[in-house]
Coordinates of C-alpha atoms in Angstrom, one line a residue:
Chain A
M13 CA 226.7 209.7 86.4
A14 CA 230.4 210.4 86.0
P15 CA 232.7 207.5 85.0
R16 CA 235.2 206.3 87.6
V17 CA 238.7 207.4 86.6
F18 CA 241.7 205.3 87.4
G19 CA 245.4 206.3 87.0
D20 CA 248.5 204.2 87.4
D21 CA 248.6 204.7 91.2
D22 CA 245.0 203.5 91.4
V23 CA 245.6 200.4 89.4
R24 CA 248.6 199.5 91.5
R25 CA 246.7 200.1 94.7
L26 CA 243.3 198.6 93.7
L27 CA 243.8 195.8 91.2
D28 CA 244.8 192.6 92.9
A29 CA 246.2 189.8 90.8
E30 CA 243.4 187.4 91.7
T31 CA 240.8 189.8 90.4
A32 CA 242.7 190.4 87.2
V33 CA 243.2 186.7 86.6
A34 CA 239.6 185.9 87.3
A35 CA 238.4 188.6 84.8
V36 CA 240.8 187.4 82.1
R37 CA 239.8 183.8 82.6
R38 CA 236.1 184.7 82.1
A39 CA 237.0 186.7 79.0
L40 CA 239.0 183.7 77.6
L41 CA 236.0 181.5 78.2
A42 CA 233.7 184.0 76.6
H43 CA 236.0 184.2 73.6
H44 CA 235.7 180.4 73.3
D45 CA 231.9 180.4 73.6
G46 CA 231.5 183.3 71.2
T47 CA 230.2 185.9 73.7
L48 CA 233.4 188.0 73.6
H49 CA 233.4 190.1 70.5
A50 CA 237.0 191.2 69.8
P51 CA 237.5 192.4 66.3
P52 CA 241.0 193.2 64.8
R53 CA 242.6 196.4 65.9
V54 CA 241.8 199.5 63.8
F55 CA 244.0 202.5 63.1
A56 CA 243.4 206.1 62.5
E57 CA 246.4 207.7 60.8
L58 CA 247.4 211.1 62.2
G59 CA 250.4 213.3 61.3
D60 CA 253.2 211.1 62.4
G61 CA 251.6 207.7 62.9
P62 CA 248.4 206.0 63.9
L63 CA 246.2 205.9 66.9
A64 CA 245.3 202.3 67.5
F65 CA 242.0 201.0 69.0
T66 CA 241.3 197.5 70.2
A67 CA 237.7 197.1 71.0
G68 CA 235.8 194.4 72.9
E69 CA 232.3 193.5 74.0
L70 CA 231.5 191.1 76.8
A71 CA 228.0 190.3 75.8
D72 CA 227.1 188.2 78.9
A73 CA 228.4 191.0 81.2
G74 CA 226.6 193.7 79.2
L75 CA 229.9 195.6 78.8
F76 CA 231.8 197.0 75.9
G77 CA 234.7 199.3 75.4
F78 CA 238.2 199.7 74.0
R79 CA 241.8 200.4 74.6
A80 CA 243.3 203.4 72.7
Y81 CA 247.0 204.0 72.3
D82 CA 249.2 206.1 70.0
M83 CA 252.1 204.7 67.9
F84 CA 254.0 208.0 67.6
A85 CA 254.1 209.9 70.9
G86 CA 254.3 207.2 73.6
A87 CA 251.5 208.9 75.4
E88 CA 249.3 207.5 78.2
Q89 CA 247.0 204.7 77.1
L90 CA 243.3 204.9 77.7
V91 CA 240.8 202.1 78.4
A92 CA 237.1 203.0 78.4
V93 CA 234.3 200.7 79.5
W94 CA 230.5 201.2 79.0
E95 CA 227.6 199.5 80.5
R96 CA 225.5 198.6 77.5
T97 CA 221.9 198.6 78.8
E98 CA 222.1 202.0 80.5
G99 CA 224.6 203.3 77.9
T100 CA 226.7 204.9 80.6
L101 CA 230.5 205.3 80.5
R102 CA 231.5 203.4 83.7
A103 CA 235.3 203.6 83.8
V104 CA 238.2 205.3 82.3
V105 CA 241.6 203.9 83.0
H106 CA 244.6 205.9 81.9
G107 CA 248.4 205.3 82.0
A108 CA 250.7 202.4 81.6
E109 CA 249.8 199.9 84.4
L110 CA 246.7 198.2 83.2
G111 CA 248.1 196.8 79.9
P112 CA 251.0 194.7 81.3
R113 CA 248.8 193.5 84.2
R114 CA 246.2 192.2 81.9
T115 CA 248.9 190.5 79.8
G116 CA 250.3 189.1 83.1
A117 CA 246.9 187.8 84.0
I118 CA 246.6 186.1 80.6
G119 CA 250.0 184.4 81.2
A120 CA 248.9 183.3 84.6
V121 CA 245.8 181.6 83.3
A122 CA 247.9 179.8 80.7
L123 CA 250.5 178.8 83.3
D124 CA 247.8 177.5 85.6
A125 CA 246.1 175.6 82.8
A126 CA 249.2 174.1 81.2
A127 CA 252.0 173.7 83.8
R128 CA 252.3 170.6 85.9
P129 CA 250.2 170.5 89.0
G130 CA 251.6 171.8 92.3
P131 CA 254.3 174.3 93.2
L132 CA 256.4 175.5 90.4
R133 CA 260.1 176.4 89.9
L134 CA 259.8 179.4 87.6
G135 CA 262.4 180.9 85.3
L136 CA 262.1 184.3 83.8
V137 CA 264.1 185.8 80.9
G138 CA 263.6 189.5 80.9
A139 CA 263.3 191.9 83.9
G140 CA 261.1 194.6 82.5
I141 CA 257.5 195.6 83.1
Q142 CA 256.1 192.6 81.3
A143 CA 258.2 190.1 83.3
W144 CA 257.1 191.9 86.5
A145 CA 253.5 191.7 85.6
Q146 CA 253.8 188.0 84.7
L147 CA 255.4 187.3 88.1
W148 CA 252.7 189.3 89.9
A149 CA 249.9 187.4 88.2
C150 CA 251.4 183.9 88.3
A151 CA 252.0 184.1 92.0
A152 CA 248.2 184.4 92.4
V153 CA 247.6 181.0 90.7
R154 CA 250.4 178.8 91.9
E155 CA 252.9 178.5 94.7
L156 CA 256.2 179.6 93.2
A157 CA 258.9 177.5 95.0
D158 CA 262.0 179.0 93.5
I159 CA 262.3 181.8 90.9
T160 CA 265.2 182.6 88.7
V161 CA 265.5 185.7 86.6
H162 CA 268.0 186.6 83.8
A163 CA 268.3 189.8 81.9
R164 CA 270.9 191.1 79.4
R165 CA 271.7 193.7 81.9
Q166 CA 272.6 192.0 85.2
D167 CA 271.9 195.1 87.3
R168 CA 268.3 195.1 86.1
A169 CA 267.9 191.4 86.9
A170 CA 269.3 192.0 90.4
A171 CA 266.9 195.0 90.9
F172 CA 264.0 192.9 89.7
A173 CA 264.9 190.1 92.2
E174 CA 265.1 192.6 95.0
R175 CA 261.9 194.2 94.2
A176 CA 260.1 190.8 94.0
R177 CA 261.4 189.8 97.4
A178 CA 260.4 193.2 98.9
E179 CA 257.0 193.7 97.2
L180 CA 255.7 190.2 96.5
D181 CA 257.6 188.3 99.2
L182 CA 258.8 185.9 96.5
P183 CA 262.1 183.9 96.5
V184 CA 263.6 185.4 93.3
R185 CA 267.3 185.2 92.5
A186 CA 269.1 186.8 89.6
V187 CA 271.3 184.6 87.5
P188 CA 274.0 186.0 85.1
V189 CA 273.7 183.1 82.6
A190 CA 270.5 182.7 80.6
A191 CA 270.7 178.9 80.6
D192 CA 270.7 178.9 84.4
A193 CA 267.4 180.8 84.4
V194 CA 265.6 178.2 82.4
R195 CA 267.2 174.8 83.1
D196 CA 265.4 172.5 85.6
R197 CA 262.4 174.7 85.7
D198 CA 258.7 173.7 85.7
A199 CA 257.8 176.9 83.9
V200 CA 259.7 179.4 81.9
I201 CA 258.5 182.9 80.8
L202 CA 260.2 184.8 78.0
A203 CA 259.4 188.4 78.4
T204 CA 261.9 190.3 76.2
S205 CA 261.7 192.5 73.1
S206 CA 264.5 190.5 71.5
A207 CA 264.5 190.0 67.8
T208 CA 266.7 186.9 68.2
P209 CA 266.3 183.8 70.3
V210 CA 267.1 184.4 74.0
I211 CA 267.3 180.7 74.9
E212 CA 268.2 177.5 73.1
A213 CA 265.5 174.8 72.6
D214 CA 267.5 172.1 74.4
W215 CA 267.7 174.1 77.6
I216 CA 264.0 173.3 78.1
G217 CA 263.6 170.0 79.8
P218 CA 260.7 167.6 79.6
G219 CA 257.7 168.6 81.5
T220 CA 258.3 172.4 81.3
H221 CA 255.7 174.9 80.4
V222 CA 257.0 177.9 78.4
T223 CA 255.2 181.2 77.9
A224 CA 256.5 183.6 75.2
L225 CA 255.5 187.2 75.2
G226 CA 258.1 188.9 72.8
P227 CA 258.4 189.2 69.1
K228 CA 257.2 186.2 67.1
T229 CA 257.5 186.9 63.5
R230 CA 259.8 185.0 61.1
D231 CA 262.2 187.9 61.1
R232 CA 262.1 188.7 64.8
H233 CA 261.5 186.1 67.4
E234 CA 262.7 185.6 71.0
L235 CA 261.8 181.8 70.8
P236 CA 264.4 179.4 69.4
D237 CA 263.9 177.1 66.5
G238 CA 262.9 173.6 67.4
L239 CA 261.0 174.3 70.6
A240 CA 257.5 174.3 69.2
E241 CA 258.3 171.0 67.5
R242 CA 259.1 169.5 70.9
A243 CA 255.9 170.9 72.5
S244 CA 253.0 168.5 72.8
V245 CA 250.6 171.5 72.6
V246 CA 251.1 175.1 71.4
L247 CA 248.5 177.4 73.0
T248 CA 247.6 180.9 72.2
D249 CA 245.0 183.3 73.6
S250 CA 243.8 184.2 70.1
R251 CA 244.4 182.2 66.9
A252 CA 242.9 185.0 64.8
Q253 CA 245.4 187.5 66.2
S254 CA 248.2 185.0 65.9
A255 CA 247.3 184.6 62.2
A256 CA 247.2 188.4 61.7
F257 CA 251.0 188.6 61.9
E258 CA 252.3 189.1 58.4
E259 CA 254.9 186.3 58.7
P260 CA 254.3 184.4 62.0
F261 CA 257.1 182.4 63.5
L262 CA 254.7 179.8 64.8
D263 CA 252.1 178.3 62.6
P264 CA 248.7 179.5 63.8
A265 CA 247.0 176.4 62.3
S266 CA 249.0 174.3 64.7
M267 CA 247.8 176.2 67.8
T268 CA 245.1 175.4 70.3
E269 CA 243.2 178.3 71.9
L270 CA 243.6 178.6 75.6
G271 CA 239.9 179.3 76.0
A272 CA 239.1 175.9 74.5
V273 CA 241.4 174.2 77.0
L274 CA 239.8 176.1 79.8
A275 CA 236.4 175.0 78.6
G276 CA 237.4 171.4 78.4
A277 CA 236.8 171.4 74.6
A278 CA 240.5 170.8 73.6
P279 CA 243.3 168.9 75.3
G280 CA 246.1 170.8 77.0
R281 CA 248.9 169.0 78.9
S282 CA 248.5 165.2 78.6
G283 CA 251.2 164.2 81.1
P284 CA 254.1 165.3 83.4
A285 CA 256.7 164.9 80.6
D286 CA 255.0 167.2 78.1
I287 CA 256.5 170.4 77.0
T288 CA 253.7 173.0 76.7
L289 CA 254.2 176.3 74.9
F290 CA 252.0 179.4 75.2
S291 CA 252.3 182.1 72.6
S292 CA 250.7 185.2 74.1
V293 CA 249.3 187.8 71.7
G294 CA 247.0 189.8 74.0
L295 CA 243.4 188.8 73.3
A296 CA 241.5 192.0 72.4
G297 CA 238.7 192.8 74.8
T298 CA 240.7 191.5 77.9
E299 CA 241.7 195.1 78.7
V300 CA 238.0 196.0 78.9
A301 CA 237.4 192.9 81.1
V302 CA 240.2 193.9 83.5
A303 CA 239.1 197.5 83.6
A304 CA 235.5 196.4 84.4
A305 CA 236.8 194.2 87.2
L306 CA 238.7 197.1 88.6
Y307 CA 235.6 199.3 88.9
E308 CA 233.4 196.4 90.0
S309 CA 235.9 195.6 92.8
E310 CA 235.4 199.2 94.0
G311 CA 231.7 198.9 94.2
Chain B
M15 CA 248.1 213.9 86.6
A16 CA 244.5 212.8 86.2
P17 CA 242.6 214.0 83.2
R18 CA 239.8 216.5 83.7
V19 CA 236.4 214.8 83.2
F20 CA 233.4 216.7 81.8
G21 CA 229.9 215.4 81.7
D22 CA 226.8 217.0 80.1
D23 CA 226.2 219.3 83.0
D24 CA 229.8 220.6 82.9
V25 CA 229.6 221.2 79.1
R26 CA 226.3 223.2 79.5
R27 CA 227.8 225.2 82.4
L28 CA 231.3 225.8 81.2
L29 CA 231.3 225.8 77.4
D30 CA 230.3 229.2 76.1
A31 CA 229.4 229.6 72.4
E32 CA 232.2 232.2 71.8
T33 CA 234.8 229.7 73.0
A34 CA 233.4 226.8 70.9
V35 CA 233.1 229.0 67.8
A36 CA 236.7 230.3 68.2
A37 CA 238.0 226.7 68.6
V38 CA 236.2 225.5 65.6
R39 CA 237.3 228.4 63.5
R40 CA 241.0 227.7 64.4
A41 CA 240.4 224.0 63.5
L42 CA 238.9 224.9 60.1
L43 CA 241.9 227.1 59.4
A44 CA 244.3 224.4 60.5
H45 CA 242.4 222.0 58.2
H46 CA 243.0 224.4 55.4
D47 CA 246.7 224.9 56.1
G48 CA 247.3 221.2 56.6
T49 CA 248.0 221.2 60.3
L50 CA 244.8 219.5 61.3
H51 CA 245.1 215.8 60.7
A52 CA 241.6 214.3 60.5
P53 CA 241.6 210.9 58.9
P54 CA 238.4 209.1 57.9
R55 CA 236.4 207.4 60.6
V56 CA 237.4 203.9 61.6
F57 CA 235.0 201.2 62.8
A58 CA 235.5 198.2 65.1
E59 CA 232.7 195.7 64.6
L60 CA 231.3 194.3 67.9
G61 CA 228.3 191.9 68.3
D62 CA 225.5 194.1 67.1
G63 CA 227.2 196.9 65.3
P64 CA 230.4 199.0 65.2
L65 CA 232.1 201.4 67.6
A66 CA 233.2 204.4 65.5
F67 CA 236.2 206.5 66.1
T68 CA 236.9 209.9 64.6
A69 CA 240.4 211.0 65.4
G70 CA 242.1 214.3 65.0
E71 CA 245.5 216.0 65.7
L72 CA 246.0 219.7 66.0
A73 CA 249.7 219.8 65.2
D74 CA 250.2 223.5 66.1
A75 CA 248.4 223.1 69.4
G76 CA 250.3 219.9 70.2
L77 CA 247.1 218.0 70.8
F78 CA 245.5 214.9 69.5
G79 CA 242.5 212.8 70.4
F80 CA 239.3 211.2 69.2
R81 CA 235.6 210.9 69.6
A82 CA 234.2 207.4 70.1
Y83 CA 230.6 206.5 69.8
D84 CA 228.7 203.2 69.3
M85 CA 226.2 202.5 66.5
F86 CA 224.2 199.9 68.4
A87 CA 223.5 200.9 71.9
G88 CA 223.1 204.7 71.8
A89 CA 225.4 205.0 74.7
E90 CA 227.2 208.1 75.9
Q91 CA 229.8 209.4 73.6
L92 CA 233.4 209.9 74.7
V93 CA 235.9 212.6 73.5
A94 CA 239.5 212.2 74.7
V95 CA 242.3 214.8 74.3
W96 CA 246.0 214.2 74.9
E97 CA 248.8 216.8 75.1
R98 CA 251.4 215.3 72.8
T99 CA 254.7 216.4 74.2
E100 CA 254.1 215.3 77.7
G101 CA 252.0 212.4 76.5
T102 CA 249.3 213.1 79.2
L103 CA 245.6 212.5 78.8
R104 CA 244.2 216.0 79.5
A105 CA 240.5 215.7 79.1
V106 CA 237.7 213.2 78.9
V107 CA 234.3 214.5 77.8
H108 CA 231.4 212.1 78.0
G109 CA 227.7 212.4 77.1
A110 CA 225.6 214.0 74.4
E111 CA 226.2 217.7 74.8
L112 CA 229.6 218.3 73.2
G113 CA 228.8 216.8 69.7
P114 CA 225.9 219.1 68.8
R115 CA 227.6 222.2 70.2
R116 CA 230.7 221.6 68.0
T117 CA 228.3 221.1 65.0
G118 CA 226.6 224.3 66.1
A119 CA 229.9 226.1 66.2
I120 CA 230.8 224.9 62.7
G121 CA 227.5 226.2 61.5
A122 CA 228.1 229.6 63.2
V123 CA 231.5 230.0 61.5
A124 CA 229.8 229.2 58.1
L125 CA 227.0 231.6 58.8
D126 CA 229.3 234.4 59.8
A127 CA 231.5 233.8 56.8
A128 CA 228.8 233.4 54.2
A129 CA 225.7 235.4 55.3
R130 CA 225.2 239.0 54.4
P131 CA 226.8 241.5 56.9
G132 CA 224.8 242.8 59.8
P133 CA 221.9 241.5 61.8
L134 CA 220.2 238.5 60.4
R135 CA 216.6 237.3 60.2
L136 CA 217.0 233.6 60.8
G137 CA 214.7 230.7 59.9
L138 CA 215.1 227.3 61.4
V139 CA 213.5 224.0 60.2
G140 CA 213.8 221.5 62.9
A141 CA 213.4 222.0 66.6
G142 CA 215.7 219.3 68.0
I143 CA 219.1 219.2 69.6
Q144 CA 220.9 220.1 66.5
A145 CA 218.7 223.1 65.7
W146 CA 219.1 224.3 69.3
A147 CA 222.9 224.1 69.1
Q148 CA 223.0 226.0 65.8
L149 CA 220.9 228.8 67.4
W150 CA 223.1 228.8 70.5
A151 CA 226.3 229.2 68.4
C152 CA 224.9 231.5 65.7
A153 CA 223.8 234.0 68.4
A154 CA 227.5 234.3 69.3
V155 CA 228.5 235.5 65.9
R156 CA 225.6 237.7 64.7
E157 CA 222.8 239.7 66.0
L158 CA 219.7 237.7 65.3
A159 CA 216.9 240.2 64.6
D160 CA 214.0 237.9 64.2
I161 CA 213.9 234.1 64.4
T162 CA 211.3 231.7 63.0
V163 CA 211.2 228.0 63.8
H164 CA 209.2 225.3 62.1
A165 CA 209.0 221.6 63.0
R166 CA 206.7 218.8 61.9
R167 CA 205.4 218.7 65.4
Q168 CA 204.1 222.2 66.3
D169 CA 204.3 221.6 70.0
R170 CA 208.0 221.0 69.7
A171 CA 208.5 224.2 67.7
A172 CA 206.6 226.1 70.3
A173 CA 208.6 224.6 73.2
F174 CA 211.8 225.4 71.2
A175 CA 210.8 229.0 70.8
E176 CA 209.9 229.3 74.5
R177 CA 213.2 227.8 75.6
A178 CA 215.1 230.2 73.3
R179 CA 213.4 233.2 74.7
A180 CA 214.0 232.0 78.2
E181 CA 217.5 230.7 78.0
L182 CA 219.1 232.7 75.2
D183 CA 216.9 235.8 75.4
L184 CA 216.3 235.5 71.6
P185 CA 213.2 236.6 69.7
V186 CA 212.0 233.2 68.4
R187 CA 208.5 232.5 67.2
A188 CA 207.2 229.1 66.1
V189 CA 205.4 229.0 62.7
P190 CA 203.1 226.2 61.6
V191 CA 203.9 226.4 57.9
A192 CA 207.4 225.5 56.8
A193 CA 207.4 228.1 54.0
D194 CA 206.8 230.9 56.6
A195 CA 209.9 229.8 58.5
V196 CA 212.2 230.3 55.5
R197 CA 210.7 233.0 53.3
D198 CA 212.1 236.5 53.7
R199 CA 215.0 235.3 55.8
D200 CA 218.7 236.3 55.6
A201 CA 219.7 232.9 56.8
V202 CA 218.0 229.5 56.9
I203 CA 219.1 226.5 58.8
L204 CA 217.8 223.0 58.0
A205 CA 218.4 220.7 61.0
T206 CA 216.2 217.7 60.5
S207 CA 216.7 214.0 60.0
S208 CA 214.3 214.0 57.1
A209 CA 214.9 211.7 54.1
T210 CA 212.8 214.0 51.9
P211 CA 213.1 217.7 51.2
V212 CA 211.7 219.9 54.0
I213 CA 211.5 223.1 51.9
E214 CA 211.1 224.0 48.3
A215 CA 213.9 225.7 46.4
D216 CA 211.9 228.7 45.4
W217 CA 211.1 229.6 49.0
I218 CA 214.7 230.7 49.3
G219 CA 215.0 234.3 48.2
P220 CA 218.0 236.1 46.7
G221 CA 220.7 236.9 49.3
T222 CA 219.9 234.1 51.7
H223 CA 222.4 231.9 53.3
V224 CA 221.3 228.2 53.8
T225 CA 223.0 225.7 56.2
A226 CA 222.0 222.1 55.8
L227 CA 222.7 219.6 58.5
G228 CA 220.5 216.6 57.8
P229 CA 220.7 213.6 55.4
K230 CA 222.4 214.5 52.0
T231 CA 222.7 211.3 50.0
R232 CA 220.9 210.9 46.7
D233 CA 218.3 208.6 48.3
R234 CA 217.8 210.6 51.5
H235 CA 218.1 214.4 51.5
E236 CA 216.4 217.3 53.4
L237 CA 217.5 219.8 50.7
P238 CA 215.3 220.3 47.7
D239 CA 216.5 219.8 44.1
G240 CA 217.5 223.0 42.4
L241 CA 218.8 225.0 45.4
A242 CA 222.5 224.2 44.9
E243 CA 222.1 225.3 41.3
R244 CA 220.9 228.6 42.4
A245 CA 223.7 229.1 45.0
S246 CA 226.7 231.1 43.9
V247 CA 228.9 229.1 46.2
V248 CA 228.4 225.7 48.0
L249 CA 230.5 225.4 51.1
T250 CA 231.4 222.4 53.2
D251 CA 233.6 221.9 56.2
S252 CA 235.3 218.9 54.6
R253 CA 235.3 218.0 50.9
A254 CA 236.9 214.7 51.7
Q255 CA 234.1 213.7 54.1
S256 CA 231.5 215.0 51.7
A257 CA 233.0 212.8 49.0
A258 CA 232.9 209.8 51.4
F259 CA 229.2 209.5 51.1
E260 CA 228.4 206.6 48.9
E261 CA 226.0 208.6 46.7
P262 CA 226.2 212.3 47.7
F263 CA 223.2 214.5 46.9
L264 CA 225.6 217.4 46.2
D265 CA 228.6 217.1 44.0
P266 CA 231.7 217.4 46.3
A267 CA 233.8 218.6 43.3
S268 CA 231.6 221.6 43.1
M269 CA 232.1 222.6 46.7
T270 CA 234.4 225.1 48.3
E271 CA 236.0 224.4 51.7
L272 CA 234.9 226.7 54.5
G273 CA 238.5 226.8 55.7
A274 CA 239.7 228.2 52.4
V275 CA 237.2 231.0 52.5
L276 CA 238.2 231.8 56.1
A277 CA 241.8 231.9 55.0
G278 CA 241.0 234.2 52.1
A279 CA 242.2 231.5 49.7
A280 CA 238.8 231.0 48.0
P281 CA 235.9 233.3 47.4
G282 CA 232.7 233.0 49.4
R283 CA 229.8 235.4 49.0
S284 CA 230.4 237.9 46.2
G285 CA 227.4 240.2 46.8
P286 CA 224.2 240.8 48.6
A287 CA 222.0 238.9 46.2
D288 CA 224.0 235.7 46.3
I289 CA 222.4 232.6 47.7
T290 CA 225.1 230.7 49.7
L291 CA 224.8 227.1 50.8
F292 CA 226.7 225.3 53.5
S293 CA 226.6 221.6 53.6
S294 CA 227.8 220.6 57.1
V295 CA 229.4 217.2 57.5
G296 CA 231.2 217.6 60.9
L297 CA 234.9 218.0 60.1
A298 CA 236.7 215.3 62.1
G299 CA 239.1 216.7 64.7
T300 CA 236.8 219.6 65.6
E301 CA 235.4 217.6 68.6
V302 CA 239.0 217.4 69.9
A303 CA 239.4 221.1 69.3
V304 CA 236.3 222.0 71.3
A305 CA 237.1 219.6 74.1
A306 CA 240.5 221.2 74.3
A307 CA 239.0 224.6 74.5
L308 CA 236.7 223.4 77.3
Y309 CA 239.6 222.3 79.5
E310 CA 241.8 225.3 78.6
S311 CA 239.0 227.7 79.5
E312 CA 239.0 226.1 82.9
G313 CA 242.7 226.6 83.4

């Protein structure tokens, strides 16, 4: 039997946000209960840099696979999924679309678990692929009442807002000042590659949930100092991966795993005035889970 | 652009031995001149065992990729090839056929380089997939005048001989005694998984070339003691991979790389009475080379 092959157009057309979010939620729970095997990345060094592999096995679903990507050519990524009992290669997903959407789905699960109940006023810093995928996924878990977006380049924020209105029918407005994108928000998503903080800690009001996707080492971090200290809980999708940074900006020992909160095994938000923080590291194995959901949704 | 996808039927139908041998010969030469990057295997540990990845880059051809295979489920293997400049995933080969055929092609290059000139009387020990692929590939580089095959199970040797006559039009006869398969031969191929020697050293006459595919650690080896000592040259496709065995049966320091012999940089056979020995370890990157040849042969 030949594997199903999905390119970027297929992913855009076939993967709906609800499916991606549900697949990632199951994987986060499986990670918590020990049935998701997701070892550290491994690298094979070629002439100008490594090929990286993040593997994962979803034991309960009887699936395993990996994502492969190079760190020297910027080539298409590859996600492969096998069905274990039969030993068949079921799906090959290639291109750039699956990765950000799975990261978006992780962010949506965190947002849904940690943000205050009800419709959310959402602020985005960053207007790139990752910000887009967060918005796409978060709209599947909550009503987004009012959305602000800020980017260093105003034209990109404006284009992002226009695309969101057109494609997702969401009320997004671009704001030229970063503080205006994050003040008076129920949830804030930082989706930049910035090596220096893109907001100030006191712009974040009580009750806000913050998701951070960008750099988070001591030398390079988009989060400001002082915010984690104000948060009642700092969540991550993988404490082990958080601890694998050479010099993490946030202390992994102080973090709670999102899967534990989903399972009811650890507390998340305790009240409406809490600040909650989610440090997203991209739990390994979730690419395999989303790729599996993609081919399963296709019969 | 979607990658070309090849399953076992496609490999059987589309990959001819000449193409595989030519691709492997180029890769062996590239390994010698330093343009094949083939790092050690890497492993990602899942629930019941590792996924293994052997990566390779053919710098001159502008290609890179890897082979992935599990060590716990016996699932289909996957070989993926990217074109580096464009960054496109060009080919995905899945199943069980490509691996042995590339090993067969390596064996054929060694046989052609090290055996005496002219038609060869060939002896095979082992009648499995690997033995078959060696025969398939070797027939593309030399006239095989008379072929003997021995296996522990006589019925398998008989079936092998019949299949070779039918599919490859080769004069193969099964012999019930191992010594009869290897005495008075110009070339002998050992293709077993035996942990103990399958022949005796003095069965190998002067002038014979011997290829060994099976186990070759001090504890587990299909080769007999004393044969390497009688050989005028011990070849391998990768000295580094030979040295990576924890306790190698043959001393890697005493080996000559096949690529060096092909390039004329090291001596191979020096005369008609030499015994030559080829210890095959499966140079990493050759799977990528053969997969690339497969899609290139298809336009």
